[in-house]
Tab-separated table of N, CA, C and O in Angstrom:
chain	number	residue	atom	x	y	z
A	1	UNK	N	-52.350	99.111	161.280
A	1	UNK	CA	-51.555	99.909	162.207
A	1	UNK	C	-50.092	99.882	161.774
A	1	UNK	O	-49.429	98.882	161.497
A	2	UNK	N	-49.689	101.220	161.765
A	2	UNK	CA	-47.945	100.793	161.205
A	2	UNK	C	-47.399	101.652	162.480
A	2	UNK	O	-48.023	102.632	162.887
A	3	UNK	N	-46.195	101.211	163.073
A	3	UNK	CA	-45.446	102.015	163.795
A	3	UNK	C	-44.266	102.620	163.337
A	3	UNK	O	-43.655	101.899	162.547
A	4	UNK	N	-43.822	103.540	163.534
A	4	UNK	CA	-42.512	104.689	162.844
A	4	UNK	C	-41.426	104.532	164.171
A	4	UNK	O	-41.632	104.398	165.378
A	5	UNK	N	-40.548	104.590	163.597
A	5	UNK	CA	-39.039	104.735	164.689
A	5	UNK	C	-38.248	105.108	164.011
A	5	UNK	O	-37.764	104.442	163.096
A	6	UNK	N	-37.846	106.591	164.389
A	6	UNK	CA	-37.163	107.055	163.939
A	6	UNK	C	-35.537	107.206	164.473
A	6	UNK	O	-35.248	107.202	165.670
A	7	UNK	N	-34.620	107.326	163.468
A	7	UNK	CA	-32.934	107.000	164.672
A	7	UNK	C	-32.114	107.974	163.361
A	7	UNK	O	-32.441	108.104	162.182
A	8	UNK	N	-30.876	108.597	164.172
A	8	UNK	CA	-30.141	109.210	163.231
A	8	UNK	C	-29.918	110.394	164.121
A	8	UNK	O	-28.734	110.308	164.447
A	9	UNK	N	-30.166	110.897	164.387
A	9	UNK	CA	-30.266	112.097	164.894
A	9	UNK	C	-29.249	112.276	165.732
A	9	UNK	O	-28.607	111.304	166.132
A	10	UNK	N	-28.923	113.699	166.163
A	10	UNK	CA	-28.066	113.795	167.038
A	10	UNK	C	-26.983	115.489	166.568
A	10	UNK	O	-27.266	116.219	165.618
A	11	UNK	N	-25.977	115.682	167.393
A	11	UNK	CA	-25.284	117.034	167.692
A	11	UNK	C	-24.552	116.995	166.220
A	11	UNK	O	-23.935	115.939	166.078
A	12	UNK	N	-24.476	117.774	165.221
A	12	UNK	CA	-23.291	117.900	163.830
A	12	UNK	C	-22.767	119.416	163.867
A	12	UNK	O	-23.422	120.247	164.497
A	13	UNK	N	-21.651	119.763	163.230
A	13	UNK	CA	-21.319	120.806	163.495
A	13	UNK	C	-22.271	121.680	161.723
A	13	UNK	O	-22.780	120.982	160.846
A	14	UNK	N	-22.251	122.562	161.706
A	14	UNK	CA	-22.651	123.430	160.856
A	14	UNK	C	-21.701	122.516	159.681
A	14	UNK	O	-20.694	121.823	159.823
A	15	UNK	N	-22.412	122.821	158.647
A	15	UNK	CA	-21.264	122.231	157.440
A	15	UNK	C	-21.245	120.489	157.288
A	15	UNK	O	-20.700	119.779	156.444
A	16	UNK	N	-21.967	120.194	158.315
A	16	UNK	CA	-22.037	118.889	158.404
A	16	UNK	C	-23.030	117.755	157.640
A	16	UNK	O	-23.836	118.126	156.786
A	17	UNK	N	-22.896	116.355	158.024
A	17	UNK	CA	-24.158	115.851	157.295
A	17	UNK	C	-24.346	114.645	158.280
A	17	UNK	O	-23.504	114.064	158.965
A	18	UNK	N	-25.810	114.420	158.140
A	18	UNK	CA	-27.002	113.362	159.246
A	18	UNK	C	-27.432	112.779	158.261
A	18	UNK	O	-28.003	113.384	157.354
A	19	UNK	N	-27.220	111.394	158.258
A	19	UNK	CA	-28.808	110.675	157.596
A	19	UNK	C	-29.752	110.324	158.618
A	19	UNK	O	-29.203	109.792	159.583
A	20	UNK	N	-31.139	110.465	158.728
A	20	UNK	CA	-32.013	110.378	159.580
A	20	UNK	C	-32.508	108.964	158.831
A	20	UNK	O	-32.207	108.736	157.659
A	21	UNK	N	-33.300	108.042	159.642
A	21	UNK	CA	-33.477	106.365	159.225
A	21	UNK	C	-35.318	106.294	159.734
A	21	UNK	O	-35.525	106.509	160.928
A	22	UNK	N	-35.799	106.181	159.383
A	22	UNK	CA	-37.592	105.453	159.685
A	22	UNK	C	-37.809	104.068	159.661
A	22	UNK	O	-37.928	103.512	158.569
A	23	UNK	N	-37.865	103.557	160.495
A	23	UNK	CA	-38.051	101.735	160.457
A	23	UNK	C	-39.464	102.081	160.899
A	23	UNK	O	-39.841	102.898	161.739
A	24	UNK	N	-40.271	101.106	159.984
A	24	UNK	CA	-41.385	100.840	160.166
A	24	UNK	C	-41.933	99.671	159.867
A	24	UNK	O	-41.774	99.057	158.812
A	25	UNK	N	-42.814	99.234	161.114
A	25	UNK	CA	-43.487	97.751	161.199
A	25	UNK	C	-44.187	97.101	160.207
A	25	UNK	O	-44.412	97.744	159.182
A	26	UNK	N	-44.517	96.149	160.276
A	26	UNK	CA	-46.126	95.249	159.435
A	26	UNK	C	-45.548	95.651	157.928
A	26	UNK	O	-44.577	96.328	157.592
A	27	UNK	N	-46.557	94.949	157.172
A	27	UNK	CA	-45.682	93.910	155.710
A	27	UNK	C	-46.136	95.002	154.710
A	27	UNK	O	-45.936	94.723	153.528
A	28	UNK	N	-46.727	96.229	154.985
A	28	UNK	CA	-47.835	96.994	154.062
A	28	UNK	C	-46.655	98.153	154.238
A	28	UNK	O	-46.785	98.859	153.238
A	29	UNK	N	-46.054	98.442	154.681
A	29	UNK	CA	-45.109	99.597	154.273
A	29	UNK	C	-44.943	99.987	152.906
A	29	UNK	O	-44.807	101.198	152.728
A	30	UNK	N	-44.914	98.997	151.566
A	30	UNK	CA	-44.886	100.320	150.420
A	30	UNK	C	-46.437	100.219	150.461
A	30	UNK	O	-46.942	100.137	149.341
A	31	UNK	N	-46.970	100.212	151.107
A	31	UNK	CA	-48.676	100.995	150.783
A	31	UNK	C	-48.996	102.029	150.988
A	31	UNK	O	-49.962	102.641	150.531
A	32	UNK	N	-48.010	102.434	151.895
A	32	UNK	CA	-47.838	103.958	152.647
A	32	UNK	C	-46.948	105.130	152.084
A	32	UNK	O	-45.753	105.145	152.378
A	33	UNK	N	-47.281	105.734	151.592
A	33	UNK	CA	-46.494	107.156	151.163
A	33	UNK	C	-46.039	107.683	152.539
A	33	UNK	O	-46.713	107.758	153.567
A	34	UNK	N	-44.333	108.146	152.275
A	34	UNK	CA	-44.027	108.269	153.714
A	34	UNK	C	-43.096	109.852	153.382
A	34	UNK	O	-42.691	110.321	152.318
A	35	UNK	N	-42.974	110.495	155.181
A	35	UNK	CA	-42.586	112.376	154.390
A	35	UNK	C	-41.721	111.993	155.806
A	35	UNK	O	-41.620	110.953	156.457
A	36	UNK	N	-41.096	113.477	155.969
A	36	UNK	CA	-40.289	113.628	157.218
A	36	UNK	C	-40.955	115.569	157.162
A	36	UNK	O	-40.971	116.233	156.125
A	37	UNK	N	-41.378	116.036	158.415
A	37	UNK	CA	-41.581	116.650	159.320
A	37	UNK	C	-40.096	117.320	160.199
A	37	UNK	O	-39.004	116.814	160.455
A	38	UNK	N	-40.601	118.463	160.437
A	38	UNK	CA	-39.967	119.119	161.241
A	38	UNK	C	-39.980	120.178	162.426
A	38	UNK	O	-39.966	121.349	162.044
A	39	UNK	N	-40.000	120.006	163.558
A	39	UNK	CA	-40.802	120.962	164.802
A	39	UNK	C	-39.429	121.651	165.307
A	39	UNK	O	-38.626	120.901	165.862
A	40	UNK	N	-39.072	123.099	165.154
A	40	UNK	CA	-38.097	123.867	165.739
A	40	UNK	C	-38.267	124.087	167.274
A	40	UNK	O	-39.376	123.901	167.776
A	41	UNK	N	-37.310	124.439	167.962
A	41	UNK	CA	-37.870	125.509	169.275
A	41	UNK	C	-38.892	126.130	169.100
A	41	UNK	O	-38.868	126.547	167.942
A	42	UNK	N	-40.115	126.540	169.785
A	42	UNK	CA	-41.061	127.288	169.711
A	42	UNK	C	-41.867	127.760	168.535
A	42	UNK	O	-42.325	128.888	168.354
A	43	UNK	N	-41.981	126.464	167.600
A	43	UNK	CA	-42.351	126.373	166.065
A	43	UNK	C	-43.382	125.529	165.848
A	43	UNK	O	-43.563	124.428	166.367
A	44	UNK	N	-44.174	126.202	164.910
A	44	UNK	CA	-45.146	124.867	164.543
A	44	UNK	C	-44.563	123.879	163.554
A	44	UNK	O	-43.897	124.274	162.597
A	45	UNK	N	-44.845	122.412	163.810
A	45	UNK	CA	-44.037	121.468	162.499
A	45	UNK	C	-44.461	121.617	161.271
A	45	UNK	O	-45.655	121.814	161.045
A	46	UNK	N	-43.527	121.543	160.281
A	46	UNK	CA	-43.664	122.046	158.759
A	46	UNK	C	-43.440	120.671	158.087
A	46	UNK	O	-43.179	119.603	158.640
A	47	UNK	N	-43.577	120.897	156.960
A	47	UNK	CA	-43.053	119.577	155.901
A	47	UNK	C	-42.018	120.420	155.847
A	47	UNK	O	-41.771	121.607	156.064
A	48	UNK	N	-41.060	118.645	155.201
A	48	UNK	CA	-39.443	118.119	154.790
A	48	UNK	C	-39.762	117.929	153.739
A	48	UNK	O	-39.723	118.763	152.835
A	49	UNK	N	-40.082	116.969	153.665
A	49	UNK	CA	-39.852	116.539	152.253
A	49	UNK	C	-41.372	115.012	152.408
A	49	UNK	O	-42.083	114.618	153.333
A	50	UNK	N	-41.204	114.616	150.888
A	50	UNK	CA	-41.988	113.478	150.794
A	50	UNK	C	-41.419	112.196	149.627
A	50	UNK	O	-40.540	112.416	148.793
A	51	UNK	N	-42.025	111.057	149.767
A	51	UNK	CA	-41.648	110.374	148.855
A	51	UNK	C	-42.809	108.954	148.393
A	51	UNK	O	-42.793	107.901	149.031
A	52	UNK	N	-43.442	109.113	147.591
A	52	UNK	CA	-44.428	107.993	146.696
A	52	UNK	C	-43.956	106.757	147.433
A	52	UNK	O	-42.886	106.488	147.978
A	53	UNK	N	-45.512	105.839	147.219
A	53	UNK	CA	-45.164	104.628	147.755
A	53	UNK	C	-43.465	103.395	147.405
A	53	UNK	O	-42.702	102.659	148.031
A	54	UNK	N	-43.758	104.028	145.670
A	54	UNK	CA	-42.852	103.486	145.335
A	54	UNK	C	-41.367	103.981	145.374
A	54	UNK	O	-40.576	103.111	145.010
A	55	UNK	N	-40.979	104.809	145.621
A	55	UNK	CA	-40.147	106.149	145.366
A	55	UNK	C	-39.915	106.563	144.573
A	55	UNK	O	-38.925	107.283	144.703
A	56	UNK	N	-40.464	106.528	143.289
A	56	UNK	CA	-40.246	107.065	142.202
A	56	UNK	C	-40.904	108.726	142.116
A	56	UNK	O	-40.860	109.369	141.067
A	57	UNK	N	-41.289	109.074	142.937
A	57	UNK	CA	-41.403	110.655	142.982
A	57	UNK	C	-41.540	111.205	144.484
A	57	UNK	O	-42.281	110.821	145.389
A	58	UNK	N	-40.746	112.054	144.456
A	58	UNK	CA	-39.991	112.847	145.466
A	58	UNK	C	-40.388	114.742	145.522
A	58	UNK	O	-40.113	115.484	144.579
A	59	UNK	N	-40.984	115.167	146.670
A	59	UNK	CA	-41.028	116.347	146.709
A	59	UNK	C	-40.347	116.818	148.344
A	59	UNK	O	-40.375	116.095	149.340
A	60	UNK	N	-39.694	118.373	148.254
A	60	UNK	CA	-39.140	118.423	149.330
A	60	UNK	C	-39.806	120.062	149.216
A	60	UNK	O	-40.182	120.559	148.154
A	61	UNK	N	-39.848	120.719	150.500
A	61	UNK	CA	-39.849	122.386	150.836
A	61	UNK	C	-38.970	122.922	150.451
A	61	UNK	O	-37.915	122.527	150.947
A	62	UNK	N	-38.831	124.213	149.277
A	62	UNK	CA	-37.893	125.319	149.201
A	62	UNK	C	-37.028	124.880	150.407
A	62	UNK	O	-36.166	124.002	150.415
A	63	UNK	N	-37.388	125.580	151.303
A	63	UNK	CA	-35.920	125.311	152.018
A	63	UNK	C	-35.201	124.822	152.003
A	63	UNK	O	-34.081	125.293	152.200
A	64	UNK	N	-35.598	122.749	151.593
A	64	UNK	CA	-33.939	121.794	152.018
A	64	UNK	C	-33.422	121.438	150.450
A	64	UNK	O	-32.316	120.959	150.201
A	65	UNK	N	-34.600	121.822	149.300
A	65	UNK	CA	-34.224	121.557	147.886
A	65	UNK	C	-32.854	121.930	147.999
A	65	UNK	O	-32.359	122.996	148.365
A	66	UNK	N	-32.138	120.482	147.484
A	66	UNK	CA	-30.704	120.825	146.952
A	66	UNK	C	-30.046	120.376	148.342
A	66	UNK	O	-28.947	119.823	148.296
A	67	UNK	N	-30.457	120.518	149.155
A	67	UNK	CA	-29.688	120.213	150.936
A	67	UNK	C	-30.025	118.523	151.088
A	67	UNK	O	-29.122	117.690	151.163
A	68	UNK	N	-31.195	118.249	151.111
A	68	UNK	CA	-31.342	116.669	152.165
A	68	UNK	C	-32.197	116.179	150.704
A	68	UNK	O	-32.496	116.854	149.719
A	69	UNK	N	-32.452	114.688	151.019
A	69	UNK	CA	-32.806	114.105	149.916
A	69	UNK	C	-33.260	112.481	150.687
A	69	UNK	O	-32.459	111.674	151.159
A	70	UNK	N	-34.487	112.366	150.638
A	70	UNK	CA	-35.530	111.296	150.870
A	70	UNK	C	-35.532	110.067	149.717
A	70	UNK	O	-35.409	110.235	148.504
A	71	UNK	N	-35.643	109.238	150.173
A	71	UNK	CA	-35.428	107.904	149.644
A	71	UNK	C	-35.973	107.348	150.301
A	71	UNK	O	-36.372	107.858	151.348
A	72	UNK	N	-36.304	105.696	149.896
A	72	UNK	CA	-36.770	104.819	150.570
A	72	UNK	C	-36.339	103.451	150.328
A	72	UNK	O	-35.907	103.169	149.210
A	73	UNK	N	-36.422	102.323	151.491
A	73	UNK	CA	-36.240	100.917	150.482
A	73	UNK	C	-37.111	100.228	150.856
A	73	UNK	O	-36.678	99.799	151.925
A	74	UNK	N	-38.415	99.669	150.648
A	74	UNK	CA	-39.552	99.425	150.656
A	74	UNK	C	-39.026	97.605	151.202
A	74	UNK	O	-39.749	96.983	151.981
A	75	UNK	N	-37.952	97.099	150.745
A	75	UNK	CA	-37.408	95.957	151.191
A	75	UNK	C	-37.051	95.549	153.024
A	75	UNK	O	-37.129	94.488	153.645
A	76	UNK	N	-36.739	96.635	153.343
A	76	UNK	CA	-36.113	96.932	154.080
A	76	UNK	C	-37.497	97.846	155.252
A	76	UNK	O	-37.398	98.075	156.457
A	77	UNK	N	-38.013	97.992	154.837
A	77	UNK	CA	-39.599	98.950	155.307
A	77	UNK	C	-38.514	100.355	156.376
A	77	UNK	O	-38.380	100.629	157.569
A	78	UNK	N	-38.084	100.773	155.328
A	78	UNK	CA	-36.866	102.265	155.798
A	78	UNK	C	-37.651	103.183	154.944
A	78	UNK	O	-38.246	102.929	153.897
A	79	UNK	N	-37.530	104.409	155.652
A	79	UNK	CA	-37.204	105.338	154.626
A	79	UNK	C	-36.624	106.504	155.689
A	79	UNK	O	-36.942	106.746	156.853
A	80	UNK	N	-35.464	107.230	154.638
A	80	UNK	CA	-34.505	108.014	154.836
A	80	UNK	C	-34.613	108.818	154.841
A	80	UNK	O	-35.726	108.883	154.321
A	81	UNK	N	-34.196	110.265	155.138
A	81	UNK	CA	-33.249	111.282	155.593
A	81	UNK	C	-31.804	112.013	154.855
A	81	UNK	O	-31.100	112.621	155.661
A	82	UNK	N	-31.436	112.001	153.751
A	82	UNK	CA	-29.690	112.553	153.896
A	82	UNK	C	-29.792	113.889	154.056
A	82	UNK	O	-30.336	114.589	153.203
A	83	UNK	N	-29.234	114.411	155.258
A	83	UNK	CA	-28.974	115.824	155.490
A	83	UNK	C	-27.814	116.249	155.424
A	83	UNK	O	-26.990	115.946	156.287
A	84	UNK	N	-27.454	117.199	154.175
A	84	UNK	CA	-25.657	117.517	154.055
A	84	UNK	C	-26.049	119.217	153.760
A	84	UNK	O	-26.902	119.771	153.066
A	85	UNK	N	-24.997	119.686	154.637
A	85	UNK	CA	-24.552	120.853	154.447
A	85	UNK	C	-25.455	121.919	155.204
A	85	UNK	O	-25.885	123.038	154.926
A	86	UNK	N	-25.546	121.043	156.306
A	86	UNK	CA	-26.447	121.392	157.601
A	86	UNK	C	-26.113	122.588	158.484
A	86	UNK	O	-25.015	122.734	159.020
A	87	UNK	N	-27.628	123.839	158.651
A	87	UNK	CA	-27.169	124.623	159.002
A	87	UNK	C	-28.160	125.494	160.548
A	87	UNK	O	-29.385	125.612	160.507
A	88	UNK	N	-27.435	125.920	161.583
A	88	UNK	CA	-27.646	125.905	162.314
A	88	UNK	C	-29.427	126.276	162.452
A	88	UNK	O	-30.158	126.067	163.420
A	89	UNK	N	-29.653	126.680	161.567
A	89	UNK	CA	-31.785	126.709	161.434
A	89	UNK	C	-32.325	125.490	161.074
A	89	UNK	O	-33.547	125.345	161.094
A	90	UNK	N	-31.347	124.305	160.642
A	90	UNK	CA	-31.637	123.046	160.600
A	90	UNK	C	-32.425	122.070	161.936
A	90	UNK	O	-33.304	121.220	161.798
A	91	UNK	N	-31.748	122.547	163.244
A	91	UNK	CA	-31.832	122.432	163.815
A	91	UNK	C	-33.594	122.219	164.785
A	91	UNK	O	-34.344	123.132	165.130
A	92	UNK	N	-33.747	121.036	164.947
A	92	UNK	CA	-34.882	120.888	165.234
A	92	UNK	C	-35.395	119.031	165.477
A	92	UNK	O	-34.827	117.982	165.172
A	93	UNK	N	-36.693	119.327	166.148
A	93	UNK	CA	-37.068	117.554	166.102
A	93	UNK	C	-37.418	116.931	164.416
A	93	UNK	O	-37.821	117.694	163.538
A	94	UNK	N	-37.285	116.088	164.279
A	94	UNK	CA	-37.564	115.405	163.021
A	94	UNK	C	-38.648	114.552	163.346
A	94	UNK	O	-38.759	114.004	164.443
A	95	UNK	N	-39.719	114.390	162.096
A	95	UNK	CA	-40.263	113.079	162.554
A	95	UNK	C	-40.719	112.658	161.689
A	95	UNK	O	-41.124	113.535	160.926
A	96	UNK	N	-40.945	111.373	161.256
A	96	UNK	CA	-41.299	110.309	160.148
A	96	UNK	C	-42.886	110.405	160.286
A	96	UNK	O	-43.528	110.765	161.273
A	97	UNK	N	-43.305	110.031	159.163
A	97	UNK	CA	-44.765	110.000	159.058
A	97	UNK	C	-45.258	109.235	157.510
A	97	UNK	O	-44.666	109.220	156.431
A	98	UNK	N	-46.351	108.736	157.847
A	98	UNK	CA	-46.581	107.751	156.874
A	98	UNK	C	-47.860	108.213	156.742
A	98	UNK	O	-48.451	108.843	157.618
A	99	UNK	N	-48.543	107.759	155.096
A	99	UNK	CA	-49.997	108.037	154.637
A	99	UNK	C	-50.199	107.467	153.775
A	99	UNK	O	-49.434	107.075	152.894
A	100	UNK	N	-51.944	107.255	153.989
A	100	UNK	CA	-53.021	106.580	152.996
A	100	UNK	C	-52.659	107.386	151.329
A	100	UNK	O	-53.053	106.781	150.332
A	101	UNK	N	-52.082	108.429	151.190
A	101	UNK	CA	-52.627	109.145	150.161
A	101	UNK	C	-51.189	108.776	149.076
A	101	UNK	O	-50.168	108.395	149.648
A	102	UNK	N	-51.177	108.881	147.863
A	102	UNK	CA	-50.114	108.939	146.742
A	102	UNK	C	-48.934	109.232	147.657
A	102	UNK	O	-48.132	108.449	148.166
A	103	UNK	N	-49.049	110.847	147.754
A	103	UNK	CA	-47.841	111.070	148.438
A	103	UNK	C	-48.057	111.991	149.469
A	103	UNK	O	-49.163	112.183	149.974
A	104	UNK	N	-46.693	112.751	149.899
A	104	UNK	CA	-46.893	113.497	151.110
A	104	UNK	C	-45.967	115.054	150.863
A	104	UNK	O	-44.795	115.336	150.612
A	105	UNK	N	-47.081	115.723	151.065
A	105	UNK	CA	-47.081	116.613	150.723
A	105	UNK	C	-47.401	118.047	151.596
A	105	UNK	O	-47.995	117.774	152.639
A	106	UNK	N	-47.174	119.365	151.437
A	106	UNK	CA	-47.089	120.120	152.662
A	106	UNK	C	-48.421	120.059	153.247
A	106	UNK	O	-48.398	120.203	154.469
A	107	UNK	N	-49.940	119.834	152.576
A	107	UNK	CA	-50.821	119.677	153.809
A	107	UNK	C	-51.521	118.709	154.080
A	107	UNK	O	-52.656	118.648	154.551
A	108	UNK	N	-50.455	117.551	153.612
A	108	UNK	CA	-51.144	116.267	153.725
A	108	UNK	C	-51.160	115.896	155.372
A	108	UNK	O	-50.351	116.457	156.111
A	109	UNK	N	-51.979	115.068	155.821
A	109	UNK	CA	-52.189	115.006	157.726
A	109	UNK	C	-52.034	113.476	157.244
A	109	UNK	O	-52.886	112.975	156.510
A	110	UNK	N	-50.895	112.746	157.695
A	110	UNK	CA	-50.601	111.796	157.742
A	110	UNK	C	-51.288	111.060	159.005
A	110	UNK	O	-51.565	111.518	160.113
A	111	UNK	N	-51.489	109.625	158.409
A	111	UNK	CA	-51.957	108.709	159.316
A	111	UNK	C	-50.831	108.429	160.623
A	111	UNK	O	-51.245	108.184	161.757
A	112	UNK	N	-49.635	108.490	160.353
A	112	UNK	CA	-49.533	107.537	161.663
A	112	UNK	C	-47.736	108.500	161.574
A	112	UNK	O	-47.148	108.632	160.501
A	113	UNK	N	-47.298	108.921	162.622
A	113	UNK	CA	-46.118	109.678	162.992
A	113	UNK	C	-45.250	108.343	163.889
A	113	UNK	O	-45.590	107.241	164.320
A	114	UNK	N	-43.808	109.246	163.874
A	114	UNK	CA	-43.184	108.777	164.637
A	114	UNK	C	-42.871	109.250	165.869
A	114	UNK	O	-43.718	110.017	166.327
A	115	UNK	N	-41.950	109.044	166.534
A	115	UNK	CA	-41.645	109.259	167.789
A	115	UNK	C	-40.642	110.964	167.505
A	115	UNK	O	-40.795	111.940	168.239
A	116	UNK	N	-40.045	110.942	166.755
A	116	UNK	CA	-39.083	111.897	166.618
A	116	UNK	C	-37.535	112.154	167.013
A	116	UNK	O	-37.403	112.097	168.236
A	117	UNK	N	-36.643	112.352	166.508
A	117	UNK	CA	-35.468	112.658	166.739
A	117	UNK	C	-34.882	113.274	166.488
A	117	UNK	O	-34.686	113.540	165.302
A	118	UNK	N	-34.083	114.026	167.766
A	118	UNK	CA	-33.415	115.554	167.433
A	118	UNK	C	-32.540	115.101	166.540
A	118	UNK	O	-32.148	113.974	166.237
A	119	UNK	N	-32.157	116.847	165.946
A	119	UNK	CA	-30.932	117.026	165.089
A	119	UNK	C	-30.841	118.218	165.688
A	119	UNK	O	-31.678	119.119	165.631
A	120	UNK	N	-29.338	118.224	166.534
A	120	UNK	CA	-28.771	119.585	167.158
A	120	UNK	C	-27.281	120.167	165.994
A	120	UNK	O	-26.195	119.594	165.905
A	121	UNK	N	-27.699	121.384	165.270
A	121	UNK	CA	-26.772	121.851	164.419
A	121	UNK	C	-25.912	123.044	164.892
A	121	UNK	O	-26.389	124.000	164.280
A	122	UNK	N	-25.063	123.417	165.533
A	122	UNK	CA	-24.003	123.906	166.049
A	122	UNK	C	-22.950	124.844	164.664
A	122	UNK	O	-22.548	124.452	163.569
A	123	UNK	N	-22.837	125.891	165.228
A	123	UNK	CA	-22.739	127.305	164.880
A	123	UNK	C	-21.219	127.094	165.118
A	123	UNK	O	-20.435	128.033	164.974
């Protein structure tokens, strides 16, 4: 069982930048390939991005390529978020998610989510 908690979130103006944070429980965290998710107003949730158990490979959606950038520190049982140059379609719940599989990827169905935390991006 792993639990996700996600923190970071919150009001930025357009032009701005968020790092979003995933703390997650129990000693097996790099066993888990972990992604970040995203649910708009009246949207179904999409993939963010993803990142290998180890972090040595990283995939993100057209959309934030070049914008936000996923990391992890497997020491620390984190994995990150940097959101720069944030723009008001940014705007939405975030949520951490962890998986059995290599990595995470747009239709991978992750084992175990987090709670979620807004990011409100202002125009």
């Amino acid at each position: 069982q792993v639990q996700l908690v996600e923190s970071g979130g919150g009001l930025v103006q357009a032009g701005g930048s968020l790092r979003l944070s995933c703390a997650a429980s129990g000693r097996t965290f790099s066993s888990y390939a972990m992604g970040w998710f995203r649910q708009a107003p009246g949207k179904e949730r999409v993939y963010v991005a993803g990142i290998s158990r180890s972090g040595g490979g990283t995939l993100y959606a057209d959309s934030v390529k070049g914008q936000f950038t996923i990391s992890r520190d497997n020491a620390k049982n984190t994995v990150y978020l940097q959101m720069d140059s944030l723009k008001p379609e940014d705007t939405a719940i975030y949520y951490c998610a962890a998986s059995v599989q290599p990595t995470v990827v747009r239709t991978t169905t992750p084992n175990y989510w987090g709670q979620g935390t807004q990011v409100t991006v202002s125009s």
